[in-house]
Short mmCIF file of C-alpha atoms and ligand atoms in Angstrom, two decimals:
data_model
loop_
_atom_site.label_atom_id
_atom_site.label_comp_id
_atom_site.label_asym_id
_atom_site.label_seq_id
_atom_site.Cartn_x
_atom_site.Cartn_y
_atom_site.Cartn_z
CA UNK A 149 6.69 12.72 26.42
CA UNK A 150 5.05 9.73 24.53
CA UNK A 151 1.45 9.11 23.52
CA UNK A 152 0.36 6.77 25.85
CA UNK A 153 1.59 8.72 28.71
CA UNK A 154 0.34 12.18 27.62
CA UNK A 155 -3.54 9.60 27.56
CA UNK A 156 -2.78 9.33 31.15
CA UNK A 157 -3.89 13.01 31.56
CA UNK A 158 -6.90 13.10 29.40
CA UNK A 159 -9.84 11.80 30.62
CA UNK A 160 -10.40 8.38 29.84
CA UNK A 161 -12.23 8.23 26.48
CA UNK A 162 -14.57 5.42 24.49
CA UNK A 163 -12.01 3.66 22.54
CA UNK A 164 -12.96 3.67 18.32
CA UNK A 165 -12.63 -0.27 18.85
CA UNK A 166 -9.47 -2.67 18.06
CA UNK A 167 -7.25 -3.51 15.68
CA UNK A 168 -4.25 -6.97 15.59
CA UNK A 169 -1.70 -6.59 13.41
CA UNK A 170 -0.72 -10.03 12.53
CA UNK A 171 1.94 -11.39 10.15
CA UNK A 172 5.02 -13.59 9.49
CA UNK A 173 8.30 -13.09 11.96
CA UNK A 174 10.33 -9.88 11.02
CA UNK A 175 7.81 -8.07 9.03
CA UNK A 176 8.18 -5.23 11.35
CA UNK A 177 4.89 -5.41 13.59
CA UNK A 178 6.63 -4.44 16.68
CA UNK A 179 8.79 -2.13 15.10
CA UNK A 180 5.29 -0.43 13.28
CA UNK A 181 3.62 -0.91 17.41
CA UNK A 182 6.38 1.20 18.92
CA UNK A 183 6.45 4.10 16.00
CA UNK A 184 2.03 4.18 16.48
CA UNK A 185 2.02 4.38 20.63
CA UNK A 186 5.59 6.07 20.11
CA UNK A 187 7.29 4.03 22.76
CA UNK A 188 9.42 0.89 22.40
CA UNK A 189 6.62 -1.51 23.77
CA UNK A 190 7.48 -4.13 22.55
CA UNK A 191 10.82 -5.65 22.56
CA UNK A 192 12.57 -6.03 19.08
CA UNK A 193 14.33 -8.39 18.24
CA UNK A 194 13.84 -10.22 21.69
CA UNK A 195 16.01 -13.48 21.96
CA UNK A 196 13.89 -17.06 21.18
CA UNK A 197 12.87 -18.24 23.65
CA UNK A 198 11.86 -14.77 25.52
CA UNK A 199 8.38 -14.14 25.56
CA UNK A 200 6.63 -12.01 25.31
CA UNK A 201 2.80 -11.02 27.20
CA UNK A 202 0.04 -10.40 25.34
CA UNK A 203 0.00 -6.86 25.33
CA UNK A 204 -3.65 -4.84 24.42
CA UNK A 205 -2.00 -1.03 23.79
CA UNK A 206 -4.18 2.12 23.69
CA UNK A 207 -2.95 4.81 20.64
CA UNK A 208 -4.84 7.60 20.02
CA UNK A 209 -4.82 9.58 16.72
CA UNK A 210 -6.81 12.56 15.29
CA UNK A 211 -8.03 13.06 19.12
CA UNK A 212 -9.33 9.23 18.32
CA UNK A 213 -8.49 6.37 21.02
CA UNK A 214 -8.06 2.63 19.78
CA UNK A 215 -6.43 -1.02 20.77
CA UNK A 216 -3.89 -2.58 19.35
CA UNK A 217 -3.38 -5.86 20.37
CA UNK A 218 0.48 -7.12 20.26
CA UNK A 219 0.20 -10.59 18.23
CA UNK A 220 4.05 -11.05 18.94
CA UNK A 221 4.42 -13.11 21.71
CA UNK A 222 0.81 -15.32 19.62
CA UNK A 223 4.49 -17.29 17.31
CA UNK A 224 6.57 -17.74 20.01
CA UNK A 225 5.30 -21.16 21.28
CA UNK A 226 5.96 -24.39 19.30
CA UNK A 227 4.79 -25.86 16.08
CA UNK A 228 5.29 -25.11 12.25
CA UNK A 229 5.65 -21.33 11.63
CA UNK A 230 2.62 -21.95 8.58
CA UNK A 231 -0.08 -22.80 11.36
CA UNK A 232 1.17 -20.69 13.67
CA UNK A 233 0.95 -17.52 11.62
CA UNK A 234 -2.36 -18.73 11.06
CA UNK A 235 -3.49 -19.80 14.47
CA UNK A 236 -3.01 -16.07 14.98
CA UNK A 237 -4.33 -15.00 12.53
CA UNK A 238 -7.55 -16.71 13.78
CA UNK A 239 -7.32 -15.47 17.16
CA UNK A 240 -6.62 -11.96 16.10
CA UNK A 241 -10.11 -12.52 13.50
CA UNK A 242 -12.21 -13.64 17.27
CA UNK A 243 -10.64 -10.26 19.35
CA UNK A 244 -10.24 -6.90 16.96
CA UNK A 245 -12.90 -5.25 14.32
CA UNK A 246 -9.85 -4.94 12.22
CA UNK A 247 -6.95 -6.64 11.22
CA UNK A 248 -3.51 -5.32 9.55
CA UNK A 249 -1.96 -7.58 7.54
CA UNK A 250 1.32 -7.14 7.21
CA UNK A 251 4.01 -8.18 4.49
CA UNK A 252 7.57 -7.30 3.74
CA UNK A 253 8.30 -5.47 0.39
CA UNK A 254 12.21 -6.62 0.83
CA UNK A 255 10.71 -10.44 1.09
CA UNK A 256 7.84 -10.22 -1.58
CA UNK A 257 5.36 -12.56 -1.21
CA UNK A 258 5.72 -16.27 0.33
CA UNK A 259 3.86 -18.98 0.97
CA UNK A 260 3.44 -18.15 5.00
CA UNK A 261 1.52 -14.43 3.83
CA UNK A 262 -0.34 -16.60 0.75
CA UNK A 263 -1.57 -18.76 4.06
CA UNK A 264 -3.01 -16.09 5.67
CA UNK A 265 -4.51 -14.25 3.10
CA UNK A 266 -6.40 -16.90 2.33
CA UNK A 267 -7.55 -17.47 5.73
CA UNK A 268 -8.35 -13.72 6.25
CA UNK A 269 -10.72 -14.47 3.34
CA UNK A 270 -12.19 -17.34 4.64
CA UNK A 271 -13.44 -15.53 7.72
CA UNK A 272 -14.40 -12.06 5.65
CA UNK A 273 -12.74 -9.94 8.45
CA UNK A 274 -12.34 -6.03 7.99
CA UNK A 275 -8.19 -5.68 6.52
CA UNK A 276 -5.84 -3.26 5.31
CA UNK A 277 -2.50 -4.96 3.82
CA UNK A 278 0.67 -2.81 4.84
CA UNK A 279 3.04 -3.49 2.81
CA UNK A 280 6.52 -2.32 5.05
CA UNK A 281 10.10 -1.89 4.64
CA UNK A 282 9.32 0.62 1.58
CA UNK A 283 11.70 2.60 2.93
CA UNK A 284 12.71 4.92 0.18
CA UNK A 285 9.69 5.31 -3.29
CA UNK A 286 12.66 2.99 -5.47
CA UNK A 287 10.86 0.13 -3.72
CA UNK A 288 7.51 1.54 -5.29
CA UNK A 289 8.04 -0.42 -8.30
CA UNK A 290 8.19 -3.61 -6.00
CA UNK A 291 4.78 -3.53 -4.10
CA UNK A 292 2.41 -3.85 -7.10
CA UNK A 293 3.09 -7.76 -6.85
CA UNK A 294 1.00 -7.51 -3.39
CA UNK A 295 -1.89 -6.88 -4.53
CA UNK A 296 -2.76 -10.75 -5.77
CA UNK A 297 -2.97 -11.10 -2.19
CA UNK A 298 -6.34 -9.82 -2.91
CA UNK A 299 -6.89 -6.88 -0.85
CA UNK A 300 -7.13 -4.24 -3.26
CA UNK A 301 -4.07 -1.19 -3.01
CA UNK A 302 -1.24 -2.41 -0.03
CA UNK A 303 -0.39 0.58 2.28
CA UNK A 304 2.93 0.55 1.80
CA UNK A 305 4.98 2.10 5.25
CA UNK A 306 8.13 1.95 6.50
CA UNK A 307 7.24 1.83 9.66
CA UNK A 308 11.41 1.96 11.09
CA UNK A 309 11.73 5.70 9.45
CA UNK A 310 7.38 7.01 10.08
CA UNK A 311 7.98 6.88 6.01
CA UNK A 312 3.48 7.34 5.46
CA UNK A 313 2.68 5.92 9.02
CA UNK A 314 0.41 8.38 9.38
CA UNK A 315 -1.43 7.99 6.69
CA UNK A 316 -2.05 4.15 8.09
CA UNK A 317 -3.43 5.77 10.45
CA UNK A 318 -5.69 7.53 8.94
CA UNK A 319 -6.61 5.08 6.93
CA UNK A 320 -7.20 2.70 10.13
CA UNK A 321 -9.45 5.55 12.34
CA UNK A 322 -11.00 5.72 9.21
CA UNK A 323 -11.76 2.27 8.81
CA UNK A 324 -12.74 2.02 12.07
CA UNK A 325 -15.10 4.35 11.54
CA UNK A 326 -17.23 2.37 9.59
CA UNK A 327 -17.14 -0.34 11.54
CA UNK A 328 -18.61 0.83 14.24
CA UNK A 329 -20.27 4.24 13.46
CA UNK A 330 -22.16 4.06 16.82
CA UNK A 331 -19.05 4.42 18.60
CA UNK A 332 -18.19 7.27 16.08
CA UNK A 333 -20.79 9.03 16.09
CA UNK A 334 -20.58 9.24 20.21
CA UNK A 335 -16.87 10.10 20.03
CA UNK A 336 -18.31 12.89 17.66
CA UNK A 337 -20.33 14.44 20.09
CA UNK A 338 -17.43 14.10 23.56
CA UNK A 339 -15.21 16.02 21.01
CA UNK A 340 -16.97 19.00 21.03
CA UNK A 341 -15.69 19.59 24.24
CA UNK A 342 -12.20 18.18 23.58
CA UNK A 343 -10.63 21.97 23.80
CA UNK A 344 -11.92 21.74 27.64
CA UNK A 345 -9.87 18.66 27.59
CA UNK A 346 -7.03 19.65 26.12
CA UNK A 347 -6.98 22.63 27.92
CA UNK A 348 -6.98 20.21 31.16
CA UNK A 349 -3.66 18.45 29.44
CA UNK A 350 -1.61 21.56 28.73
CA UNK A 351 -2.56 22.59 32.20
CA UNK A 352 -1.35 19.13 34.38
CA UNK A 353 2.00 19.63 32.16
CA UNK A 354 2.63 22.57 32.80
CA UNK A 355 2.65 21.59 36.52
CA UNK A 356 3.06 17.65 36.25
CA UNK A 357 6.78 18.58 38.37
CA UNK A 358 9.88 16.55 37.32
CA UNK A 359 11.19 15.76 34.14
CA UNK A 360 12.51 12.42 33.29
CA UNK A 361 15.93 12.04 32.10
CA UNK A 362 18.16 8.67 30.85
CA UNK A 363 21.87 8.52 30.81
CA UNK A 364 22.38 5.21 28.58
CA UNK A 365 25.64 4.39 26.50
CA UNK A 366 27.51 1.39 26.44
CA UNK A 367 29.55 -0.04 29.88
CA UNK A 368 32.31 2.42 29.92
CA UNK A 369 31.68 5.42 28.61
CA UNK A 370 31.71 7.16 31.27
CA UNK A 371 27.61 7.15 32.81
CA UNK A 372 28.20 6.73 36.53
CA UNK A 373 31.57 9.45 36.23
CA UNK A 374 28.98 11.53 34.36
CA UNK A 375 26.21 11.08 36.82
CA UNK A 376 28.07 11.29 39.95
CA UNK A 377 29.60 14.63 38.98
CA UNK A 378 25.72 16.05 38.31
CA UNK A 379 24.14 15.34 41.68
CA UNK A 380 26.81 16.37 43.12
CA UNK A 381 28.02 19.65 42.89
CA UNK A 382 24.80 22.28 43.65
CA UNK A 383 22.58 19.74 43.25
CA UNK A 384 20.83 18.28 46.09
CA UNK A 385 19.42 14.66 45.88
CA UNK A 386 16.03 15.44 47.05
CA UNK A 387 14.66 11.37 47.30
CA UNK A 388 15.04 8.11 45.59
CA UNK A 389 11.56 6.43 44.58
CA UNK A 390 10.77 3.05 43.00
CA UNK A 391 11.35 3.16 39.53
CA UNK A 392 8.52 2.10 37.27
CA UNK A 393 10.06 -1.63 36.81
CA UNK A 394 9.92 -3.82 39.75
CA UNK A 395 14.20 -3.28 40.54
CA UNK A 396 14.77 0.57 40.08
CA UNK A 397 15.21 3.17 41.40
CA UNK A 398 14.73 6.59 40.21
CA UNK A 399 16.84 9.71 41.55
CA UNK A 400 15.08 12.94 41.76
CA UNK A 401 16.86 15.79 41.87
CA UNK A 402 16.31 19.76 42.24
CA UNK A 403 18.07 21.14 39.77
CA UNK A 404 18.81 24.84 37.88
CA UNK A 405 16.62 24.22 35.66
CA UNK A 406 13.34 22.69 37.95
CA UNK A 407 13.10 19.08 39.21
CA UNK A 408 15.11 16.18 37.10
CA UNK A 409 13.97 12.32 37.25
CA UNK A 410 17.21 10.48 36.16
CA UNK A 411 16.06 7.34 35.59
CA UNK A 412 17.39 4.25 36.92
CA UNK A 413 19.74 4.91 38.32
CA UNK A 414 20.83 2.62 41.75
CA UNK A 415 23.66 1.25 39.78
CA UNK A 416 25.69 4.81 38.32
CA UNK A 417 25.14 6.21 42.02
CA UNK A 418 26.73 2.86 43.83
CA UNK A 419 30.85 2.53 43.73
CA UNK A 420 30.57 -1.60 44.07
CA UNK A 421 27.76 -1.80 41.14
CA UNK A 422 25.58 -4.06 41.62
CA UNK A 423 25.04 -6.84 39.37
CA UNK A 424 23.99 -5.41 35.84
CA UNK A 425 23.42 -9.39 34.48
CA UNK A 426 23.64 -10.80 31.61
CA UNK A 427 24.55 -7.86 28.89
CA UNK A 428 21.25 -8.80 27.21
CA UNK A 429 19.45 -8.20 30.19
CA UNK A 430 21.72 -5.33 30.67
CA UNK A 431 20.24 -3.60 27.52
CA UNK A 432 16.77 -3.99 27.64
CA UNK A 433 17.12 -2.45 31.30
CA UNK A 434 18.70 0.24 28.60
CA UNK A 435 15.43 0.06 26.37
CA UNK A 436 13.33 0.59 29.16
CA UNK A 437 14.83 3.57 30.72
CA UNK A 438 14.89 5.01 26.81
CA UNK A 439 11.21 4.51 27.09
CA UNK A 440 10.91 6.39 30.33
CA UNK A 441 12.83 8.96 29.57
CA UNK A 442 11.30 12.32 28.18
CA UNK A 443 14.73 13.16 27.36
CA UNK A 444 17.97 10.53 27.19
CA UNK A 445 21.60 11.87 27.01
CA UNK A 446 23.78 9.29 24.95
CA UNK A 447 27.19 8.97 26.22
CA UNK A 448 29.40 8.58 23.80
CA UNK A 449 33.57 7.38 24.57
CA UNK A 450 35.17 9.25 22.80
CA UNK A 451 38.61 7.16 22.50
CA UNK A 452 36.32 4.35 21.06
CA UNK A 453 34.67 6.37 18.26
CA UNK A 454 31.28 5.35 17.34
CA UNK A 455 30.93 1.91 17.77
CA UNK A 456 28.20 -0.43 16.14
CA UNK A 457 26.45 -0.45 19.49
CA UNK A 458 25.80 3.18 20.11
CA UNK A 459 24.19 3.83 16.34
CA UNK A 460 22.22 1.11 18.17
CA UNK A 461 21.03 2.83 20.86
CA UNK A 462 20.45 5.76 19.13
CA UNK A 463 18.31 4.37 16.82
CA UNK A 464 16.27 3.35 19.95
CA UNK A 465 16.43 6.84 20.93
CA UNK A 466 15.07 8.05 17.78
CA UNK A 467 12.20 5.45 17.55
CA UNK A 468 10.71 6.35 21.05
CA UNK A 469 11.01 9.96 19.48
CA UNK A 470 12.07 11.80 22.80
CA UNK A 471 14.91 14.28 22.50
CA UNK A 472 18.22 13.19 22.56
CA UNK A 473 21.83 15.66 23.55
CA UNK A 474 24.56 13.56 22.61
CA UNK A 475 27.62 13.39 24.60
CA UNK A 476 31.52 12.68 23.73
CA UNK A 477 32.52 12.05 26.66
CA UNK A 478 36.23 11.33 27.58
CA UNK A 479 37.41 14.51 25.11
CA UNK A 480 40.69 15.41 27.49
CA UNK A 481 42.30 12.01 26.45
CA UNK A 482 41.40 13.12 22.12
CA UNK A 483 44.17 14.42 20.51
CA UNK A 484 43.88 17.53 17.87
CA UNK A 485 43.70 14.93 15.22
CA UNK A 486 41.27 11.90 17.09
CA UNK A 487 38.92 15.17 17.63
CA UNK A 488 38.33 15.69 14.51
CA UNK A 489 38.06 11.98 12.91
CA UNK A 490 35.33 11.65 16.06
CA UNK A 491 33.45 14.77 14.93
CA UNK A 492 33.25 13.03 11.00
CA UNK A 493 32.07 9.91 12.67
CA UNK A 494 29.00 12.09 14.57
CA UNK A 495 28.48 13.40 11.25
CA UNK A 496 28.08 9.91 9.22
CA UNK A 497 27.45 7.50 11.58
CA UNK A 498 24.22 9.31 13.73
CA UNK A 499 23.24 11.20 10.63
CA UNK A 500 20.14 10.70 11.55
CA UNK A 501 20.35 12.43 14.86
CA UNK A 502 21.27 15.67 13.74
CA UNK A 503 18.80 17.69 15.10
CA UNK A 504 20.69 16.50 18.55
CA UNK A 505 22.77 18.74 20.41
CA UNK A 506 25.96 17.21 20.16
CA UNK A 507 28.46 18.09 23.81
CA UNK A 508 32.37 17.87 24.40
CA UNK A 509 33.50 16.88 27.77
CA UNK A 510 35.23 15.14 30.79
CA UNK A 511 33.13 13.83 32.84
CA UNK A 512 36.36 12.97 35.37
CA UNK A 513 37.59 16.55 35.00
CA UNK A 514 34.39 18.26 34.70
CA UNK A 515 35.23 20.33 31.71
CA UNK A 516 31.52 21.14 29.57
CA UNK A 517 29.72 19.34 31.98
CA UNK A 518 28.21 22.74 33.24
CA UNK A 519 26.46 22.88 29.46
CA UNK A 520 24.66 20.01 29.88
CA UNK A 521 22.27 21.89 31.93
CA UNK A 522 21.28 24.76 28.65
CA UNK A 523 21.29 21.57 26.49
CA UNK A 524 18.76 19.57 28.81
CA UNK A 525 16.36 23.06 29.43
CA UNK A 526 16.31 23.51 25.54
CA UNK A 527 15.56 20.18 24.58
CA UNK A 528 12.72 20.54 27.19
CA UNK A 529 11.27 23.41 26.30
CA UNK A 530 11.47 22.42 22.67
CA UNK A 531 9.63 19.28 23.37
CA UNK A 532 6.69 20.88 24.50
CA UNK A 533 6.31 23.79 22.23
CA UNK A 534 3.22 24.83 20.83
CA UNK A 535 3.84 27.25 17.45
CA UNK A 536 0.98 29.43 17.24
CA UNK A 537 -0.87 28.28 13.80
CA UNK A 538 -0.57 32.05 11.96
CA UNK A 539 2.62 31.92 12.92
CA UNK A 540 3.63 28.99 11.63
CA UNK A 541 1.48 29.93 7.84
CA UNK A 542 3.37 32.62 8.23
CA UNK A 543 6.90 31.02 8.18
CA UNK A 544 4.89 28.53 5.40
CA UNK A 545 4.60 31.05 2.76
CA UNK A 546 7.94 33.06 3.47
CA UNK A 547 9.42 29.42 2.91
CA UNK A 548 7.45 28.81 -0.10
CA UNK A 549 8.15 32.37 -1.71
CA UNK A 550 11.68 32.00 -1.06
CA UNK A 551 11.32 28.39 -2.76
CA UNK A 552 8.49 26.85 -4.35
CA UNK A 553 7.43 23.19 -4.08
CA UNK A 554 7.86 21.46 -7.81
CA UNK A 555 4.11 21.29 -8.99
CA UNK A 556 2.48 21.54 -5.94
CA UNK A 557 1.79 23.83 -2.91
CA UNK A 558 1.02 24.20 0.37
CA UNK A 559 -1.71 25.83 1.16
CA UNK A 560 -1.20 25.53 5.35
CA UNK A 561 -0.15 24.06 8.13
CA UNK A 562 -1.02 22.95 11.54
CA UNK A 563 1.28 21.83 14.72
CA UNK A 564 -1.01 18.94 15.83
CA UNK A 565 0.69 17.33 18.43
CA UNK A 566 3.67 18.51 20.82
CA UNK A 567 5.62 15.65 22.71
CA UNK A 568 7.28 15.10 19.71
CA UNK A 569 5.74 18.66 17.28
CA UNK A 570 4.14 17.26 14.98
CA UNK A 571 3.06 19.34 11.47
CA UNK A 572 0.77 18.62 9.00
CA UNK A 573 0.86 19.25 5.57
CA UNK A 574 -2.47 20.48 3.94
CA UNK A 575 -1.56 20.92 0.05
CA UNK A 576 -2.48 20.22 -3.51
CA UNK A 577 0.06 17.67 -4.53
CA UNK A 578 2.39 15.13 -2.85
CA UNK A 579 5.58 16.56 -1.35
CA UNK A 580 9.14 16.08 -2.25
CA UNK A 581 11.42 14.50 0.69
CA UNK A 582 14.37 17.38 -0.52
CA UNK A 583 11.16 19.70 0.34
CA UNK A 584 9.97 18.34 2.98
CA UNK A 585 13.06 18.51 5.03
CA UNK A 586 13.09 21.63 3.60
CA UNK A 587 9.98 22.85 5.66
CA UNK A 588 11.27 20.81 8.85
CA UNK A 589 14.31 22.89 8.53
CA UNK A 590 12.86 26.26 7.94
CA UNK A 591 10.30 26.00 10.94
CA UNK A 592 13.23 24.32 13.43
CA UNK A 593 15.38 27.08 12.55
CA UNK A 594 12.15 30.07 13.20
CA UNK A 595 11.13 28.38 16.41
CA UNK A 596 13.89 27.01 17.93
CA UNK A 597 12.78 23.22 17.69
CA UNK A 598 16.26 22.63 17.88
CA UNK A 599 17.28 19.18 19.84
CA UNK A 600 13.80 17.68 19.61
CA UNK A 601 12.45 15.47 16.56
CA UNK A 602 9.97 16.83 14.35
CA UNK A 603 7.34 14.95 12.94
CA UNK A 604 6.36 16.41 9.45
CA UNK A 605 2.28 14.49 7.70
CA UNK A 606 1.86 15.94 4.08
CA UNK A 607 -1.70 15.66 3.67
CA UNK A 608 -3.73 16.16 0.03
CA UNK A 609 -6.52 18.18 -0.28
CA UNK A 610 -8.22 17.69 -3.90
CA UNK A 611 -9.77 20.00 -6.04
CA UNK A 612 -7.75 23.23 -5.51
P1 GDP B 104 8.12 -8.37 13.90
O1 GDP B 104 8.45 -10.22 14.36
O2 GDP B 104 7.22 -8.70 13.31
O3 GDP B 104 7.65 -7.85 15.64
O4 GDP B 104 9.19 -7.46 13.55
P2 GDP B 104 9.90 -6.73 14.08
O5 GDP B 104 9.66 -5.24 14.40
O6 GDP B 104 10.91 -6.93 15.61
O7 GDP B 104 11.21 -6.07 13.18
C1 GDP B 104 12.16 -7.19 11.78
C2 GDP B 104 13.53 -6.96 12.08
O8 GDP B 104 12.81 -5.43 10.58
C3 GDP B 104 13.89 -4.93 12.66
O9 GDP B 104 15.13 -5.64 12.86
C4 GDP B 104 13.44 -3.77 12.17
O10 GDP B 104 14.73 -2.63 12.19
C5 GDP B 104 13.01 -3.72 11.17
N1 GDP B 104 12.22 -3.18 10.61
C6 GDP B 104 10.73 -2.53 11.23
N2 GDP B 104 10.37 -2.25 9.80
C7 GDP B 104 11.62 -1.77 8.59
C8 GDP B 104 11.14 -0.94 7.80
O11 GDP B 104 10.79 0.39 7.49
N3 GDP B 104 12.30 -0.93 7.41
C9 GDP B 104 14.09 -1.48 7.37
N4 GDP B 104 14.72 -1.17 6.59
N5 GDP B 104 13.69 -3.06 8.93
C10 GDP B 104 12.34 -2.66 9.38
P1 GDP B 105 30.18 3.30 33.20
O1 GDP B 105 30.27 1.69 32.98
O2 GDP B 105 29.76 3.99 31.92
O3 GDP B 105 29.35 3.98 34.11
O4 GDP B 105 31.58 4.40 32.80
P2 GDP B 105 32.37 5.12 34.08
O5 GDP B 105 31.72 5.98 35.07
O6 GDP B 105 32.83 3.55 35.44
O7 GDP B 105 33.83 5.10 34.05
C1 GDP B 105 34.12 3.91 32.94
C2 GDP B 105 36.11 4.32 32.94
O8 GDP B 105 36.10 5.68 32.84
C3 GDP B 105 36.32 5.03 34.81
O9 GDP B 105 37.63 4.57 35.17
C4 GDP B 105 36.09 6.61 34.55
O10 GDP B 105 37.55 6.86 35.51
C5 GDP B 105 36.67 7.03 32.94
N1 GDP B 105 36.28 8.32 32.68
C6 GDP B 105 34.88 8.20 33.06
N2 GDP B 105 35.18 9.72 32.05
C7 GDP B 105 35.66 10.09 31.83
C8 GDP B 105 36.29 11.46 31.71
O11 GDP B 105 35.85 12.02 31.21
N3 GDP B 105 37.47 11.41 31.06
C9 GDP B 105 38.42 9.84 31.33
N4 GDP B 105 40.36 10.58 31.11
N5 GDP B 105 38.09 9.44 31.87
C10 GDP B 105 36.62 8.92 32.14
#
């Protein structure tokens, strides 16, 4: 479940303040919002002319709520880009307590960036400058160019891959606390009762009756066939329910692993399909159902192999932060060589979903379909897993005894959140990405987190 939806179960708490993310088109504002909210709320790559609504979204970090203004739509109307961006900055200034000024390391400092930075200096607003698309440390030296915009050392992140976004969130909360100390102290007071609300939250989760599943994939890969097989077998449809978006219909079924809600399934159930609309809108529908889902089933046509479009869908699912089961369908039609080839393609092209279980099935004949229930229930369990701190730290000690990090030490670790499991490691120095992957792998294996994405964060503790 996304952070946003999880928050629904928590008592409403006061917001620390409002943050606006501004910057040129394409620097990655929507991607960052999606990453923070954990949900594909802002539509990335929107078609020209499709205006996005102005949205105010609630984010939660380290127990504190703050609001994010999605300024994406503000750039959509006519006029010269430079003046529109300045307008965007001015508008944001009126509404926000803190500005995230986003730039793009792959493009460097542009005239528009300079214009915005001058405007921000003139308005003397609190600003955190972010340099996005710093996907690997090889980009780090290029970041210094951005110092000339005059906001101090920029925070370098990769919104797409989540690199350093936790640190950015720390900075945001820290700045907001400084800007609105009265709200911060009020919050601290109410945090005293936090453990109570956390217990209430856990309880709501457990009593929450259904778990949402999205079946996604390109046209003709076999989604309908799979869906009808799933609901046709030993299962009975309990009822249909209007989905969260106006014209979508969800199917609720009782299964051996509990109540499942299959999202937006009207088109999958009927033999004569309802008009799916343009490819663009069916894509939007698909993205929405991924956002809604607690787990996604990514159906791939084995006879076609892993296509570019499959990869893009996989990226979206990954960015949504919920677990995924990869389903290679039409396995009955493949020769031994073709099977080997598809397996290789999965390894190469879906490498970043390597945590996901891969099932080889024939939706048409039913071969392998029953294994899906086990994969689904494992995903559900892993996603909601909370590992006791003592056991986590025992594992961290053992992992370091087996292979110590170079020049650093993990002092201790905590699991800060579930859905998906998020771990914070407190260390003396930075950990190398390789070492972090090693630790993640150890945690996954020991605690059986197989099919769910896991987030890892590192915090440096000075003076040790
Ligand atoms: P916006 O117009 O500022 O909202 O930008 P988007 O969020 O729509 O991103 C524009 C493009 O940049 C999309 O294709 C994103 O996938 C890509 N992008 C965003 N963040 C990153 C990143 O950290 N690294 C890389 N390589 N690409 C990114
Ligand atoms: P959707 O557009 O993704 O919902 O795809 P459909 O479920 O309508 O399937 C498209 C076509 O692929 C239909 O003709 C199905 O009969 C066929 N199909 C689906 N699954 C399988 C399978 O596992 N094996 C074979 N041989 N054909 C399949």
